[in-house]
Every structure is written in structure tokens, then in C-alpha cells.
Short mmCIF file of C-alpha atoms in Angstrom, two decimals:
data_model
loop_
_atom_site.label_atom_id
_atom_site.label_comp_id
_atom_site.label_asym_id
_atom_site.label_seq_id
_atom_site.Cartn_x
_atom_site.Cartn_y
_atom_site.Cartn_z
CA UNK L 1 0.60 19.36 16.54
CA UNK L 2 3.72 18.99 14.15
CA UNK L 3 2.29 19.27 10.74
CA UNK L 4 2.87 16.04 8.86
CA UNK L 5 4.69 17.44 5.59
CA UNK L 6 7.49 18.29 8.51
CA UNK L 7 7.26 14.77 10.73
CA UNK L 8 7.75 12.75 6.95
CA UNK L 9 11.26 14.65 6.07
CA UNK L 10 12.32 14.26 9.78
CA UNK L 11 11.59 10.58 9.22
CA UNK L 12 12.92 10.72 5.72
CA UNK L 13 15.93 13.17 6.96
CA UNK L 14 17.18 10.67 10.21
CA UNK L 15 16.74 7.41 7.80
CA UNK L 16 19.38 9.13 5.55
CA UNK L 17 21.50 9.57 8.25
CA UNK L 18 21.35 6.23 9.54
CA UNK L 19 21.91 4.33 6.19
CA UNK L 20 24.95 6.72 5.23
CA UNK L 21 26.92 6.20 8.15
CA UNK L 22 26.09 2.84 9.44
CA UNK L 23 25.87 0.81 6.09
CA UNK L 24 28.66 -0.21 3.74
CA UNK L 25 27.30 1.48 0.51
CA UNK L 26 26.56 4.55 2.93
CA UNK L 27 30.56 4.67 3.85
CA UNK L 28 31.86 4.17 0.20
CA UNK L 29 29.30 7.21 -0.55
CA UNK L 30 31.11 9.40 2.11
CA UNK L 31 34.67 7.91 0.69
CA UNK L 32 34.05 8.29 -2.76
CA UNK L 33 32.58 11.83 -2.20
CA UNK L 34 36.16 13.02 0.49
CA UNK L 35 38.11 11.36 -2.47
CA UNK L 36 36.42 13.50 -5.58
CA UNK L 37 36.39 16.58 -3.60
CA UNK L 38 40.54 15.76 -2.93
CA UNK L 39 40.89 15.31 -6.69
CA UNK L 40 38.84 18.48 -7.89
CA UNK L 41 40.79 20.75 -5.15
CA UNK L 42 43.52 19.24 -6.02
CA UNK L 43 43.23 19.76 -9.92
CA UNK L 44 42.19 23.55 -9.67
CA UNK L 45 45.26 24.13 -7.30
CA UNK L 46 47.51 22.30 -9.36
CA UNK L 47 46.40 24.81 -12.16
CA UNK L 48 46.75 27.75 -10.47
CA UNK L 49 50.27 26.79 -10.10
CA UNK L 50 50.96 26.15 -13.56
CA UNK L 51 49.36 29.48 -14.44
CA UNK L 52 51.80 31.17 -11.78
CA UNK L 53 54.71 29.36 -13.02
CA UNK L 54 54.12 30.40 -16.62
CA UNK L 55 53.23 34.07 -15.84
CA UNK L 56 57.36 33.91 -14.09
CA UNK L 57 57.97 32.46 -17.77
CA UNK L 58 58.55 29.12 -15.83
CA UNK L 59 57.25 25.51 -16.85
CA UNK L 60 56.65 22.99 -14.55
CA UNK L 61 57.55 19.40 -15.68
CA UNK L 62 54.90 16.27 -15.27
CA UNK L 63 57.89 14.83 -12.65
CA UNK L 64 57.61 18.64 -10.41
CA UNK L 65 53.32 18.35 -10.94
CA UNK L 66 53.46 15.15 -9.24
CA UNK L 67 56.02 16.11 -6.04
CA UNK L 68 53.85 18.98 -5.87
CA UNK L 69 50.62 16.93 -6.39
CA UNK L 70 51.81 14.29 -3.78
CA UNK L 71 52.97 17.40 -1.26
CA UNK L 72 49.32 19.01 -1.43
CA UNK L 73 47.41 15.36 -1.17
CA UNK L 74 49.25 14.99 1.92
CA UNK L 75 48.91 18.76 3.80
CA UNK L 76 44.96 18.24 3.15
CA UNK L 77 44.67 14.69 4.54
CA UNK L 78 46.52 16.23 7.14
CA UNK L 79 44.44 18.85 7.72
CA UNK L 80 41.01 17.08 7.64
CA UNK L 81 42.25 14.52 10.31
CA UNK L 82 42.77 17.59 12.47
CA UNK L 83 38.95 18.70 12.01
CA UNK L 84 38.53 14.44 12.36
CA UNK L 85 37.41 14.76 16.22
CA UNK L 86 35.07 17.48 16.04
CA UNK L 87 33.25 15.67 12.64
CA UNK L 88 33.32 12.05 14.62
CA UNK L 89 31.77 13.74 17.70
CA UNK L 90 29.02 15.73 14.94
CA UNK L 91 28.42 12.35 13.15
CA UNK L 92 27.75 10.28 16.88
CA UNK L 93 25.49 13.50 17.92
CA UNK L 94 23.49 13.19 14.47
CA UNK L 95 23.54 9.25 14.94
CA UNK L 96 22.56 9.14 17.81
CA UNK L 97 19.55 11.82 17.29
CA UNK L 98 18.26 10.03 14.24
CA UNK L 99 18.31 7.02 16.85
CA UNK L 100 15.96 8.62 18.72
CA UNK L 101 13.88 10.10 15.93
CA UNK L 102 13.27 6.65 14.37
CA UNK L 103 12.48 5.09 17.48
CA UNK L 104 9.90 8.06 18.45
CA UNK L 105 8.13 7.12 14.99
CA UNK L 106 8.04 3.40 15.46
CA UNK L 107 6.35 4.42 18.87
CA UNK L 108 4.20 6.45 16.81
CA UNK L 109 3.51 3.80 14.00
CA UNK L 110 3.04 1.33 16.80
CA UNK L 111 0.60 3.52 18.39
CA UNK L 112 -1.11 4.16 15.08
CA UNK L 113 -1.71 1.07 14.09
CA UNK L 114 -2.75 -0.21 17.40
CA UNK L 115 -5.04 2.74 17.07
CA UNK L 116 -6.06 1.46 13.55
CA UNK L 117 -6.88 -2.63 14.68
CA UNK L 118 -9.11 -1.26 17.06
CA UNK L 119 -11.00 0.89 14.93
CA UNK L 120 -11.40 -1.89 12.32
CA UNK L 121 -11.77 -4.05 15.22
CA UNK L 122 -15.05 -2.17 16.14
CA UNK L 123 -16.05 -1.44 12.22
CA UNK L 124 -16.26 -5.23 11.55
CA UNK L 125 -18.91 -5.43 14.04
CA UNK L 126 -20.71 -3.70 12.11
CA UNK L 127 -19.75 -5.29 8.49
CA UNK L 128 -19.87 -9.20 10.02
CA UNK L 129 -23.08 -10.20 9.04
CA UNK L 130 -25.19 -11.80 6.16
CA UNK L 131 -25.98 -9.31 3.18
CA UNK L 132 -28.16 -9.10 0.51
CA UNK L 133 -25.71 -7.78 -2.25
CA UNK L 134 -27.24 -8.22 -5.71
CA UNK L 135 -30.44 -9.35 -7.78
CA UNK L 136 -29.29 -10.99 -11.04
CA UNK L 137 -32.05 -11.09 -13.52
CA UNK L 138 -31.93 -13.68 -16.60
CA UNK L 139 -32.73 -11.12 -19.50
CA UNK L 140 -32.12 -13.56 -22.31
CA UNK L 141 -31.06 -16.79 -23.24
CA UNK L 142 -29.79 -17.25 -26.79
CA UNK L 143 -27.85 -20.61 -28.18
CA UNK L 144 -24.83 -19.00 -27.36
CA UNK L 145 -25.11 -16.46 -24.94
CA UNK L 146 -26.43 -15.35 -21.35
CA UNK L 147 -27.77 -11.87 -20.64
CA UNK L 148 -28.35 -10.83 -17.47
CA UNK L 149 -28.86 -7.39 -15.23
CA UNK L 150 -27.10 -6.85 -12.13
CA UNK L 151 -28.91 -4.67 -9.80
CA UNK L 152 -26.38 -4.13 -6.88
CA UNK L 153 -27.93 -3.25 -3.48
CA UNK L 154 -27.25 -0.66 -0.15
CA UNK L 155 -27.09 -1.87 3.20
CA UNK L 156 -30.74 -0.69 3.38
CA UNK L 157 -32.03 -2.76 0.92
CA UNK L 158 -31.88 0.46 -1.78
CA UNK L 159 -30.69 -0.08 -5.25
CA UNK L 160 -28.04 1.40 -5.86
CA UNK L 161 -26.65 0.48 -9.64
CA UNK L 162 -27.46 -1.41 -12.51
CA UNK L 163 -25.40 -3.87 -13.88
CA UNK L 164 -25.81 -5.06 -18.04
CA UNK L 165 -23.48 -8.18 -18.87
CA UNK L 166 -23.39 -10.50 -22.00
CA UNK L 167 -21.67 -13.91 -21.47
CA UNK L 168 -20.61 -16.18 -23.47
CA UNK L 169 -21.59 -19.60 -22.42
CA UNK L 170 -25.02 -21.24 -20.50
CA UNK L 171 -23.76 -21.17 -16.78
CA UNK L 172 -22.16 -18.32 -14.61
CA UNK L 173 -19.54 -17.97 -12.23
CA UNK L 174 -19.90 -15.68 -9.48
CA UNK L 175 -16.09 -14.96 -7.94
CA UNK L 176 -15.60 -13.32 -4.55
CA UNK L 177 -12.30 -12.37 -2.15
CA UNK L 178 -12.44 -13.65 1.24
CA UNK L 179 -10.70 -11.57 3.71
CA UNK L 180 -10.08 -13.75 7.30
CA UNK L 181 -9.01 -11.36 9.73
CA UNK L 182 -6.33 -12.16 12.41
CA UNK L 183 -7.84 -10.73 15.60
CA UNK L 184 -8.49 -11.82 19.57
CA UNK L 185 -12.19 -12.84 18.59
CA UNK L 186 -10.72 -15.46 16.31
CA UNK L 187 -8.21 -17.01 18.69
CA UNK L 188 -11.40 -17.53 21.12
CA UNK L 189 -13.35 -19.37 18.07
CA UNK L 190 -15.14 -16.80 17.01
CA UNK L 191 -14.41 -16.47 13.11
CA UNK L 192 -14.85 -13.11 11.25
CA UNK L 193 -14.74 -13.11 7.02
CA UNK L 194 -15.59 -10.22 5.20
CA UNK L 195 -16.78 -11.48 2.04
CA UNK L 196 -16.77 -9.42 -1.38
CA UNK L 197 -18.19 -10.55 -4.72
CA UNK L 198 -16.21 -8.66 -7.62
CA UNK L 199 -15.99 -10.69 -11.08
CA UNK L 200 -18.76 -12.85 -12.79
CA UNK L 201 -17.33 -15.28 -15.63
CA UNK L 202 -18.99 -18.57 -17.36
CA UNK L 203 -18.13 -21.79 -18.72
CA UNK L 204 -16.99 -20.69 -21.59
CA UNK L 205 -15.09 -17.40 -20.20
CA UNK L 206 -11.98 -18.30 -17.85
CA UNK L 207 -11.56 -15.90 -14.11
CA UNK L 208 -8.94 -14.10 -15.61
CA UNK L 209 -11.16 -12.87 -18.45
CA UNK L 210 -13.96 -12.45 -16.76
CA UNK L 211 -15.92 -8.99 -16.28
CA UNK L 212 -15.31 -6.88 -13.24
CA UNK L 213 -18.60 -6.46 -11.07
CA UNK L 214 -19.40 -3.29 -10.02
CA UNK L 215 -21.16 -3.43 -6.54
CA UNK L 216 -18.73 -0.75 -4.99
CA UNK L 217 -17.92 3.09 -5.19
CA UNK L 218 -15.56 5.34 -6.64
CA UNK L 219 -12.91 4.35 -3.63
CA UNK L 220 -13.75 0.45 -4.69
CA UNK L 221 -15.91 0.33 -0.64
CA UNK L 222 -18.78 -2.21 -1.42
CA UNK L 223 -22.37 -0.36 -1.30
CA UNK L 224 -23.16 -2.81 1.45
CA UNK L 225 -20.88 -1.30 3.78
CA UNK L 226 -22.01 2.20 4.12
CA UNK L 227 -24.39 2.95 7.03
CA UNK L 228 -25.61 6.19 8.17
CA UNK L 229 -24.43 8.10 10.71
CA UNK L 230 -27.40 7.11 13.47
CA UNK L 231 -26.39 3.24 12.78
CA UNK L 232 -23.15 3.61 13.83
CA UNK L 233 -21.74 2.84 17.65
CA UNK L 234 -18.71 2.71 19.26
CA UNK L 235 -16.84 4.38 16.23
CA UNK L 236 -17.56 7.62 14.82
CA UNK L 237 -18.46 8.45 11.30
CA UNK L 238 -14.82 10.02 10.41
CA UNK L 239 -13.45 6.96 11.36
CA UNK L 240 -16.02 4.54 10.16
CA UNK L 241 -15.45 6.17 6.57
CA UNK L 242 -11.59 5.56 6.66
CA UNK L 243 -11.60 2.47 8.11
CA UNK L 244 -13.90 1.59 4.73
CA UNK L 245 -11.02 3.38 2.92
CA UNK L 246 -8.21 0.80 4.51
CA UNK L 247 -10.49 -2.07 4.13
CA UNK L 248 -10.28 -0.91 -0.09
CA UNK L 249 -7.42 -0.78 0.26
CA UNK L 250 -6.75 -4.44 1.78
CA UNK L 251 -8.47 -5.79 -1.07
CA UNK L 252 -6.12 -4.22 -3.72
CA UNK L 253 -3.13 -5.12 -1.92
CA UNK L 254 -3.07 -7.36 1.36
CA UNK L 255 0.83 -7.49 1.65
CA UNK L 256 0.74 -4.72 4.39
CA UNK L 257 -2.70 -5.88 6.08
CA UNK L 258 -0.95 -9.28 6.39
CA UNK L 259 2.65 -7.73 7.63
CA UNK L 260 0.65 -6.00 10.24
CA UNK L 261 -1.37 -8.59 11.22
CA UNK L 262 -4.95 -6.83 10.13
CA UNK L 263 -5.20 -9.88 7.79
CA UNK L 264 -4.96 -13.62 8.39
CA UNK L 265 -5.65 -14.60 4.90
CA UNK L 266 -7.45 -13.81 1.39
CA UNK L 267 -8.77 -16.18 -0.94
CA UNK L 268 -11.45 -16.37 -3.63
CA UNK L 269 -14.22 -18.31 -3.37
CA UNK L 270 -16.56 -18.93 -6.47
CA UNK L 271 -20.11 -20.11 -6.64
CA UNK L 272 -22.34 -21.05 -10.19
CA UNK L 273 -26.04 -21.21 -11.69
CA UNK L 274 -27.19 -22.68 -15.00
CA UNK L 275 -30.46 -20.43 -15.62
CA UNK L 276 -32.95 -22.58 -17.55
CA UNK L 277 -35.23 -19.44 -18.66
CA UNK L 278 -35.82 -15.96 -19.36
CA UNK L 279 -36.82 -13.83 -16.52
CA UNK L 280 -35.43 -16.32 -13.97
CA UNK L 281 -34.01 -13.67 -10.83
CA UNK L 282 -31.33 -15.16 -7.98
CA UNK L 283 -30.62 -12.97 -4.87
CA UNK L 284 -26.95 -12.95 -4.41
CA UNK L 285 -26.03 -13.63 -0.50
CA UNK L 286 -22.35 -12.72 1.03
CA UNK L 287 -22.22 -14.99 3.82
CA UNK L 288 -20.93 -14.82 7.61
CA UNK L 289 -19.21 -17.70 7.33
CA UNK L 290 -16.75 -16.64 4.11
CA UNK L 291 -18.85 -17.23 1.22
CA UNK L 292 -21.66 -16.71 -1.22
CA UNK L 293 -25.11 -18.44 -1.73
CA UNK L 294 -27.46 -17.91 -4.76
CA UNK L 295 -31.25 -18.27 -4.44
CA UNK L 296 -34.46 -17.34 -6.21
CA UNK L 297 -36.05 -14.45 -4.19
CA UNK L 298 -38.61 -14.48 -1.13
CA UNK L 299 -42.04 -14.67 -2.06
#
């Protein structure tokens, strides 16, 4: 197994190659470099003439520099366009081996991420279903304000942390991100949305000022999603826990997911109460079918 500190500057190495000699600002590079190393050989030869000339107690005039100039600019064109075989037949090998190189790692990407859909592919299985993801408990009412605790909740029912958050207003927002995933089950009809609950905000605090909620762990994976290792089928624990990782990941950025086709879509999806008293508790429900549901708990 090639270590991958060496497979990245292979990669990084035969990309180099490729966009020096095969793209225009990769050609005026190699120009612009033969032409400075022709002036700078030129220069210190130029003065190593003028030192020879004056240690003969000689001068050499500006019209004798530039004969001489033009004489030497031509012998070393000259004599790299006799090296100009053996460096066109070194610059085809090198092409054509960083060909091959990038080719071999789109294989490998391909691979990878075929590797990758089927692992999330299997891990969804797992995450597509209805969760119980928070209690959110009225604490006080004032004229102005809303206080409530957020007690966020494992996928075993466990709580796992506790939530204090003072809003300004009489109703609040729950916000969520929807991620619709792009896979085989969905072209038969079967629909899979992950969905995520992550800001609450009121009627008197916009989205965009709203306070971050914090039912997931230090990698931003929602408590919900963790299982132990006996729950799991079909997909070991290893790659259970980094296919949590990529799903974070998705939800910070899902410009990649989408390019790759992991992702269909994401899209927020908001849902509201207007808590008439003290003490009043809603269970906060992620939904199969992309969404969230508020409701007072069983009895």
C-alpha cells in the first residue's frame, strides 16, 4: 500500500506537468523562463568579456557589446535546438506518464466514491426513520420574552445536553436543513430525507439572527445518529463513524455532495409554536418524510 503523503504529490506532481506543457499560461511559463535564463547567461558572459578586454587595457564599445551580444544569443539558440529532440521526446515521455497517472487516480476516485455511495447508501438505512430529537420546556413567559430549555436527545431515548435560550418575542421558530439524497431507491419512488433541526428564532428575531441549536457533537454529527456497535448491519462501525463524518460535512458545504451526486437537494424547512404558559413541554419530531412536527408529550 503506497502511503498517501506519496500518492497526493504524484497527483499533485503529474497535474503540474500537464498544465505546464499543454496550457497556454503553462507555455509562456516555459518561454519566459528559456528567455530569462538567455538574458542572465548572456549578461554574466557579456561581463566576463568586458573584464578580459580591460585587463588587455582594451574597451569594448556599446556597438562591439551588441555584435558580440547578438553572436552569443545566436550560438545558444543554436545549441539548445540541438538538445531540442532529446527534451521533446523527455517532455512526450513525462506527458504521456502523467496521462496515465491522472487517469489511474480518476479510476481510483471513481472507485472511491462508488465505494463511498454505497456505504452511505447502507448508513441511511439506518438514519431514515422518525426521531425523537428534543424536549423544549416553556421555563418562563414574561411581556417580552420566551425562556425555554432544550434538552436534546440520543438515538436511545438518553439525554444527552441541555439547551438554555432567551427569545425575544411570544412565538418560536424551529429551522431545520433538509438533505434529499439522489440515489436508485429514489428513482423507484422510494424517497429518503435526512432531516436536521439546527437554529430556533421568533417573531421578533429574523433566521439569520437566530441562535444556533446544539443537538450535535464536536464533529457537528446529530446525537440522533450515533448507534452502538451491536445496532449496526451491513456496515461496520469504522465506516458507520465516517460516513457520519461526510454526512457533517454535507451539511456545511453540499457543493461536492451535489457534484457527486450524494445529494439531490438541501433546503430548510421551518415549523412554529406560540406557548400560552409556563411549564408547557413540546417533543420535537424529525420526520421521514423531510420535516419537523411539534407536539405535547405522550402521556
Amino acid at each position: 500500500m503506497i502511503p498517501e503523503q506519496i500518492l497526493n504529490f504524484l497527483n499533485l506532481l503529474s497535474r503540474g506537468i500537464l498544465a505546464l506543457f499543454t496550457s497556454l499560461k503553462g507555455l509562456i511559463i516555459i518561454a519566459s523562463a528559456l528567455l530569462v535564463w538567455l538574458v542572465i547567461s548572456l549578461t554574466f558572459e557579456i561581463l566576463q568579456q568586458k573584464r578580459l578586454a580591460a585587463a588587455g587595457n582594451t574597451k569594448l564599445n556599446w556597438f562591439e557589446i551588441f555584435i558580440r551580444s547578438l553572436k552569443m544569443f545566436t550560438e545558444k539558440l543554436f545549441a539548445v535546438s540541438t538538445y531540442l529532440p532529446v527534451v521533446i521526446m523527455t517532455i512526450f515521455i513525462a506527458l504521456g506518464i502523467s496521462a496515465l497517472t491522472q487517469s489511474v487516480f480518476q479510476i481510483k476516485d471513481f472507485v472511491d466514491n462508488t465505494k463511498k455511495i454505497q456505504e452511505l447508501n447502507t448508513a441511511l438505512k439506518h438514519l431514515d426513520r422518525q426521531y425523537q430529537t428534543a424536549k423544549i420546556r416553556v421555563e418562563n413567559i414574561t411581556g417580552e420574552n420566551l425562556y425555554l430549555k432544550i434538552s436534546f436527545y440520543d438515538f436511545y431515548g438518553k439525554e444527552v445536553k441541555t439547551q438554555l435560550v432567551k427569545l425575544k418575542g411570544r412565538e418560536f421558530f424551529i429551522d431545520s436543513l433538509v438533505c434529499n439524497f439522489q440515489y436508485s431507491q429514489i428513482e423507484n419512488g422510494e424517497k429518503i430525507n435526512l432531516t436536521i433541526p439546527y437554529k430556533i428564532f421568533s417573531d421578533q428575531i429574523p433566521p439569520e439572527k437566530g441562535i444556533n441549536l446544539l443537538g450535535t457533537d464536536s464533529e457537528g454529527i446529530p446525537f440522533v445518529y450515533k448507534r452502538n456497535p451491536e445496532d449496526l448491519y451491513g456496515i461496520t462501525e469504522s465506516e458507520f463513524s465516517e460516513t457520519l463524518k461526510t454526512l457533517a460535512e454535507i451539511l456545511e458545504s453540499d457543493k461536492a455532495a451535489k457534484e457527486k451526486g450524494i445529494i439531490r437537494s438541501i433546503y430548510g424547512n421551518a415549523i412554529h409554536k406560540r406557548p400560552e404558559t409556563p411549564g408547557e413541554e413540546f417533543i420535537l419530531w424529525t420526520l421521514q418524510s423531510g420535516g419537523l412536527n411539534l407536539a405535547p408529550p405522550a402521556l
